[in-house]
Amino acid sequence: MKDWEDRISFFQSPVFLKIKAILDQKRTTGESILPAEEDIFNAFKFTPFERVKVVILGQDPYPNKRHAHGLAFSIPKTTPDIPKSLKNIFKELNQDLQITITHGNLESWARQGVLLLNTVLTVTEGNSNSHKSLGWQVFTTEVIQTIDADKEHCVFILWGLKAQKLKKYITNPNHFIIESPHPSPLSSYRGFFGSKCFSKTNTYLESVGLTPINWQT
């Protein structure tokens, strides 16, 4: 992920050092931090900056070891139980493009240029949204601003109000923004279903001469 490190000043910032120190301290006291330390930046390892053409924003990692592996909404391929939000994503994908998916691993999306970015990159096991105050948003905001400034014709898929709050950092008119309610069971029936975000993404990419995403994992 050196290409990201060369572009993002956060990695040399006091905020990053503070977050790292806090996480190290939590681990020494036996607190289980997810995802595993080597997986925290997987979104950037699987999707180099030069390949980014779609950004999907999540909130924070799944709060259990079976699911969290550093890619927003994704789970390891060997994990049989698919979270409800991801099931709804696959339901909309099937309704939109008639694609059926039998596992929850989205690495193939990431390798095609879909940055699966959580706005907060870590969580305490069993306690969703527990690291919202560590400062990760400084990092993810800079990531979005860098993509906005240095890329052209990216699709930003903003599911839910928390993701949509970051819309203000997407100012380049050459990008394409898709907004809908979150795929969570609590909100999916308010407009996520029927949003056709996957076909809209590919239609836009093709319109600007870019290869569409193969959403089949």
Short mmCIF file of C-alpha atoms in Angstrom, two decimals:
data_model
loop_
_atom_site.label_atom_id
_atom_site.label_comp_id
_atom_site.label_asym_id
_atom_site.label_seq_id
_atom_site.Cartn_x
_atom_site.Cartn_y
_atom_site.Cartn_z
CA MET A 1 0.00 0.00 0.00
CA LYS A 2 2.99 2.25 -0.53
CA ASP A 3 1.16 4.29 -3.16
CA TRP A 4 -1.39 5.27 -0.50
CA GLU A 5 1.29 6.01 2.08
CA ASP A 6 3.00 8.34 -0.40
CA ARG A 7 -0.22 10.33 -0.84
CA ILE A 8 -1.81 10.35 2.62
CA SER A 9 -0.14 12.57 5.21
CA PHE A 10 -2.06 10.89 8.03
CA PHE A 11 0.52 8.09 8.25
CA GLN A 12 3.08 10.62 9.50
CA SER A 13 0.64 12.53 11.71
CA PRO A 14 0.38 12.74 15.52
CA VAL A 15 -3.20 11.46 15.24
CA PHE A 16 -2.04 8.20 13.68
CA LEU A 17 0.64 7.73 16.32
CA LYS A 18 -1.97 8.38 19.01
CA ILE A 19 -4.38 5.81 17.55
CA LYS A 20 -1.59 3.25 17.26
CA ALA A 21 -0.55 3.84 20.88
CA ILE A 22 -4.14 3.48 22.13
CA LEU A 23 -4.66 0.24 20.20
CA ASP A 24 -1.35 -1.16 21.48
CA GLN A 25 -2.37 -0.31 25.05
CA LYS A 26 -5.77 -1.95 24.61
CA ARG A 27 -4.13 -5.13 23.32
CA THR A 28 -1.73 -5.28 26.28
CA THR A 29 -4.70 -5.29 28.65
CA GLY A 30 -6.23 -8.23 26.81
CA GLU A 31 -8.85 -6.31 24.86
CA SER A 32 -9.70 -7.98 21.56
CA ILE A 33 -9.30 -5.48 18.71
CA LEU A 34 -10.82 -6.24 15.31
CA PRO A 35 -9.85 -6.81 12.61
CA ALA A 36 -6.50 -8.51 13.24
CA GLU A 37 -3.66 -5.98 13.24
CA GLU A 38 -2.32 -7.19 9.89
CA ASP A 39 -5.77 -6.78 8.30
CA ILE A 40 -6.65 -3.23 9.41
CA PHE A 41 -5.53 -1.66 6.12
CA ASN A 42 -6.67 -4.47 3.80
CA ALA A 43 -8.89 -2.11 1.80
CA PHE A 44 -5.76 -0.27 0.69
CA LYS A 45 -3.72 -3.42 0.13
CA PHE A 46 -6.34 -4.95 -2.17
CA THR A 47 -7.16 -1.69 -3.96
CA PRO A 48 -4.10 0.38 -4.93
CA PHE A 49 -4.77 4.07 -5.49
CA GLU A 50 -4.26 3.84 -9.24
CA ARG A 51 -7.05 1.25 -9.54
CA VAL A 52 -9.73 3.05 -7.54
CA LYS A 53 -12.88 3.74 -9.56
CA VAL A 54 -15.62 2.98 -7.01
CA VAL A 55 -15.77 3.82 -3.28
CA ILE A 56 -18.26 2.08 -0.99
CA LEU A 57 -18.38 3.55 2.51
CA GLY A 58 -19.18 1.50 5.59
CA GLN A 59 -19.30 2.49 9.25
CA ASP A 60 -16.86 0.28 11.17
CA PRO A 61 -15.73 -3.38 11.13
CA TYR A 62 -18.03 -6.23 12.09
CA PRO A 63 -17.63 -6.71 15.87
CA ASN A 64 -16.82 -10.42 15.71
CA LYS A 65 -13.76 -12.39 14.64
CA ARG A 66 -15.64 -14.52 12.13
CA HIS A 67 -16.51 -11.52 9.99
CA ALA A 68 -14.03 -8.64 10.37
CA HIS A 69 -11.15 -8.70 7.90
CA GLY A 70 -10.52 -5.11 6.86
CA LEU A 71 -12.91 -4.69 3.93
CA ALA A 72 -16.20 -2.87 4.50
CA PHE A 73 -19.22 -5.21 4.38
CA SER A 74 -17.02 -8.17 3.34
CA ILE A 75 -16.31 -11.34 5.35
CA PRO A 76 -13.75 -14.13 4.88
CA LYS A 77 -14.70 -16.68 2.25
CA THR A 78 -14.62 -19.54 4.77
CA THR A 79 -17.26 -17.90 7.00
CA PRO A 80 -20.68 -19.48 6.35
CA ASP A 81 -22.93 -17.03 8.21
CA ILE A 82 -23.49 -13.89 6.14
CA PRO A 83 -24.43 -10.72 8.08
CA LYS A 84 -27.90 -9.31 7.45
CA SER A 85 -26.70 -6.09 5.81
CA LEU A 86 -24.57 -8.08 3.37
CA LYS A 87 -27.50 -10.38 2.64
CA ASN A 88 -29.52 -7.31 1.71
CA ILE A 89 -26.70 -6.05 -0.52
CA PHE A 90 -26.77 -9.39 -2.34
CA LYS A 91 -30.58 -9.27 -2.54
CA GLU A 92 -30.44 -5.88 -4.25
CA LEU A 93 -27.62 -7.09 -6.52
CA ASN A 94 -29.79 -10.02 -7.58
CA GLN A 95 -32.81 -7.81 -8.20
CA ASP A 96 -30.68 -5.29 -10.09
CA LEU A 97 -28.42 -7.51 -12.22
CA GLN A 98 -29.75 -11.04 -11.61
CA ILE A 99 -26.46 -12.03 -9.96
CA THR A 100 -26.54 -14.71 -7.26
CA ILE A 101 -23.73 -14.88 -4.70
CA THR A 102 -23.19 -17.78 -2.33
CA HIS A 103 -20.42 -16.44 -0.06
CA GLY A 104 -19.71 -13.11 1.59
CA ASN A 105 -16.15 -12.38 0.49
CA LEU A 106 -15.82 -9.22 -1.61
CA GLU A 107 -12.09 -9.35 -2.38
CA SER A 108 -12.83 -9.69 -6.10
CA TRP A 109 -14.63 -6.34 -6.00
CA ALA A 110 -11.67 -4.75 -4.21
CA ARG A 111 -9.17 -6.09 -6.74
CA GLN A 112 -11.21 -4.54 -9.55
CA GLY A 113 -11.01 -1.07 -8.02
CA VAL A 114 -13.85 -0.98 -5.49
CA LEU A 115 -12.44 0.62 -2.33
CA LEU A 116 -14.40 -0.99 0.52
CA LEU A 117 -13.73 1.69 3.10
CA ASN A 118 -15.02 1.82 6.66
CA THR A 119 -14.99 5.33 8.12
CA VAL A 120 -13.62 3.81 11.36
CA LEU A 121 -11.06 1.06 10.83
CA THR A 122 -11.12 -0.80 14.16
CA VAL A 123 -13.59 -1.97 16.79
CA THR A 124 -13.54 -3.74 20.14
CA GLU A 125 -14.87 -7.27 19.77
CA GLY A 126 -18.54 -7.44 20.67
CA ASN A 127 -18.98 -3.65 20.85
CA SER A 128 -20.05 -2.06 17.58
CA ASN A 129 -18.98 1.54 16.97
CA SER A 130 -16.74 1.45 20.06
CA HIS A 131 -13.78 3.17 18.32
CA LYS A 132 -15.73 6.06 16.80
CA SER A 133 -13.82 8.56 18.97
CA LEU A 134 -10.25 7.35 18.30
CA GLY A 135 -9.70 9.68 15.35
CA TRP A 136 -9.95 7.34 12.37
CA GLN A 137 -12.30 9.79 10.65
CA VAL A 138 -9.33 12.13 10.15
CA PHE A 139 -7.76 9.41 8.02
CA THR A 140 -10.82 8.39 6.04
CA THR A 141 -11.72 12.01 5.35
CA GLU A 142 -8.25 12.56 3.92
CA VAL A 143 -8.61 9.42 1.80
CA ILE A 144 -11.87 10.72 0.31
CA GLN A 145 -10.43 14.19 -0.28
CA THR A 146 -7.37 12.69 -1.99
CA ILE A 147 -9.47 10.53 -4.29
CA ASP A 148 -11.70 13.52 -5.02
CA ALA A 149 -8.73 15.73 -5.94
CA ASP A 150 -6.41 13.27 -7.68
CA LYS A 151 -8.79 10.92 -9.49
CA GLU A 152 -11.37 11.47 -12.22
CA HIS A 153 -14.67 9.70 -12.83
CA CYS A 154 -14.98 7.76 -9.59
CA VAL A 155 -18.30 6.46 -8.29
CA PHE A 156 -19.01 7.14 -4.61
CA ILE A 157 -21.71 4.86 -3.20
CA LEU A 158 -23.04 6.36 0.02
CA TRP A 159 -25.35 4.03 1.93
CA GLY A 160 -27.01 5.65 4.92
CA LEU A 161 -26.83 9.02 6.64
CA LYS A 162 -23.39 8.51 8.21
CA ALA A 163 -21.79 7.85 4.83
CA GLN A 164 -23.74 10.71 3.27
CA LYS A 165 -22.25 13.15 5.78
CA LEU A 166 -18.96 12.73 3.90
CA LYS A 167 -20.53 13.90 0.65
CA LYS A 168 -19.33 17.45 1.41
CA TYR A 169 -15.76 16.30 0.76
CA ILE A 170 -16.61 15.16 -2.78
CA THR A 171 -16.43 18.40 -4.74
CA ASN A 172 -15.02 17.35 -8.12
CA PRO A 173 -17.96 17.48 -10.59
CA ASN A 174 -16.36 14.71 -12.64
CA HIS A 175 -17.26 12.13 -9.99
CA PHE A 176 -20.61 10.32 -9.71
CA ILE A 177 -22.41 10.03 -6.36
CA ILE A 178 -25.05 7.41 -5.61
CA GLU A 179 -27.02 7.79 -2.36
CA SER A 180 -29.55 5.49 -0.76
CA PRO A 181 -30.60 4.27 2.68
CA HIS A 182 -28.29 1.81 4.41
CA PRO A 183 -28.70 -1.93 3.61
CA SER A 184 -29.31 -2.67 7.29
CA PRO A 185 -32.59 -4.50 7.98
CA LEU A 186 -33.67 -1.38 9.88
CA SER A 187 -33.54 0.85 6.80
CA SER A 188 -33.22 -1.26 3.64
CA TYR A 189 -36.93 -1.07 2.84
CA ARG A 190 -36.86 2.73 2.86
CA GLY A 191 -35.22 2.90 -0.54
CA PHE A 192 -32.12 0.73 -0.57
CA PHE A 193 -34.04 -2.00 -2.34
CA GLY A 194 -34.70 -0.81 -5.86
CA SER A 195 -31.86 1.74 -5.81
CA LYS A 196 -30.05 -0.13 -8.61
CA CYS A 197 -26.69 1.13 -7.39
CA PHE A 198 -24.78 -1.67 -9.11
CA SER A 199 -26.20 -1.16 -12.61
CA LYS A 200 -25.98 2.63 -12.19
CA THR A 201 -22.31 2.28 -11.30
CA ASN A 202 -21.53 0.22 -14.38
CA THR A 203 -23.58 2.43 -16.69
CA TYR A 204 -21.59 5.44 -15.49
CA LEU A 205 -18.21 3.71 -15.75
CA GLU A 206 -18.95 2.61 -19.30
CA SER A 207 -20.14 6.12 -20.20
CA VAL A 208 -16.70 7.53 -19.36
CA GLY A 209 -14.79 4.73 -21.07
CA LEU A 210 -13.94 2.67 -17.99
CA THR A 211 -14.33 -1.09 -17.55
CA PRO A 212 -17.46 -1.94 -15.56
CA ILE A 213 -17.26 -3.94 -12.35
CA ASN A 214 -17.94 -7.67 -12.49
CA TRP A 215 -20.08 -7.87 -9.35
CA GLN A 216 -20.06 -11.69 -9.36
CA THR A 217 -17.71 -12.73 -6.53
#
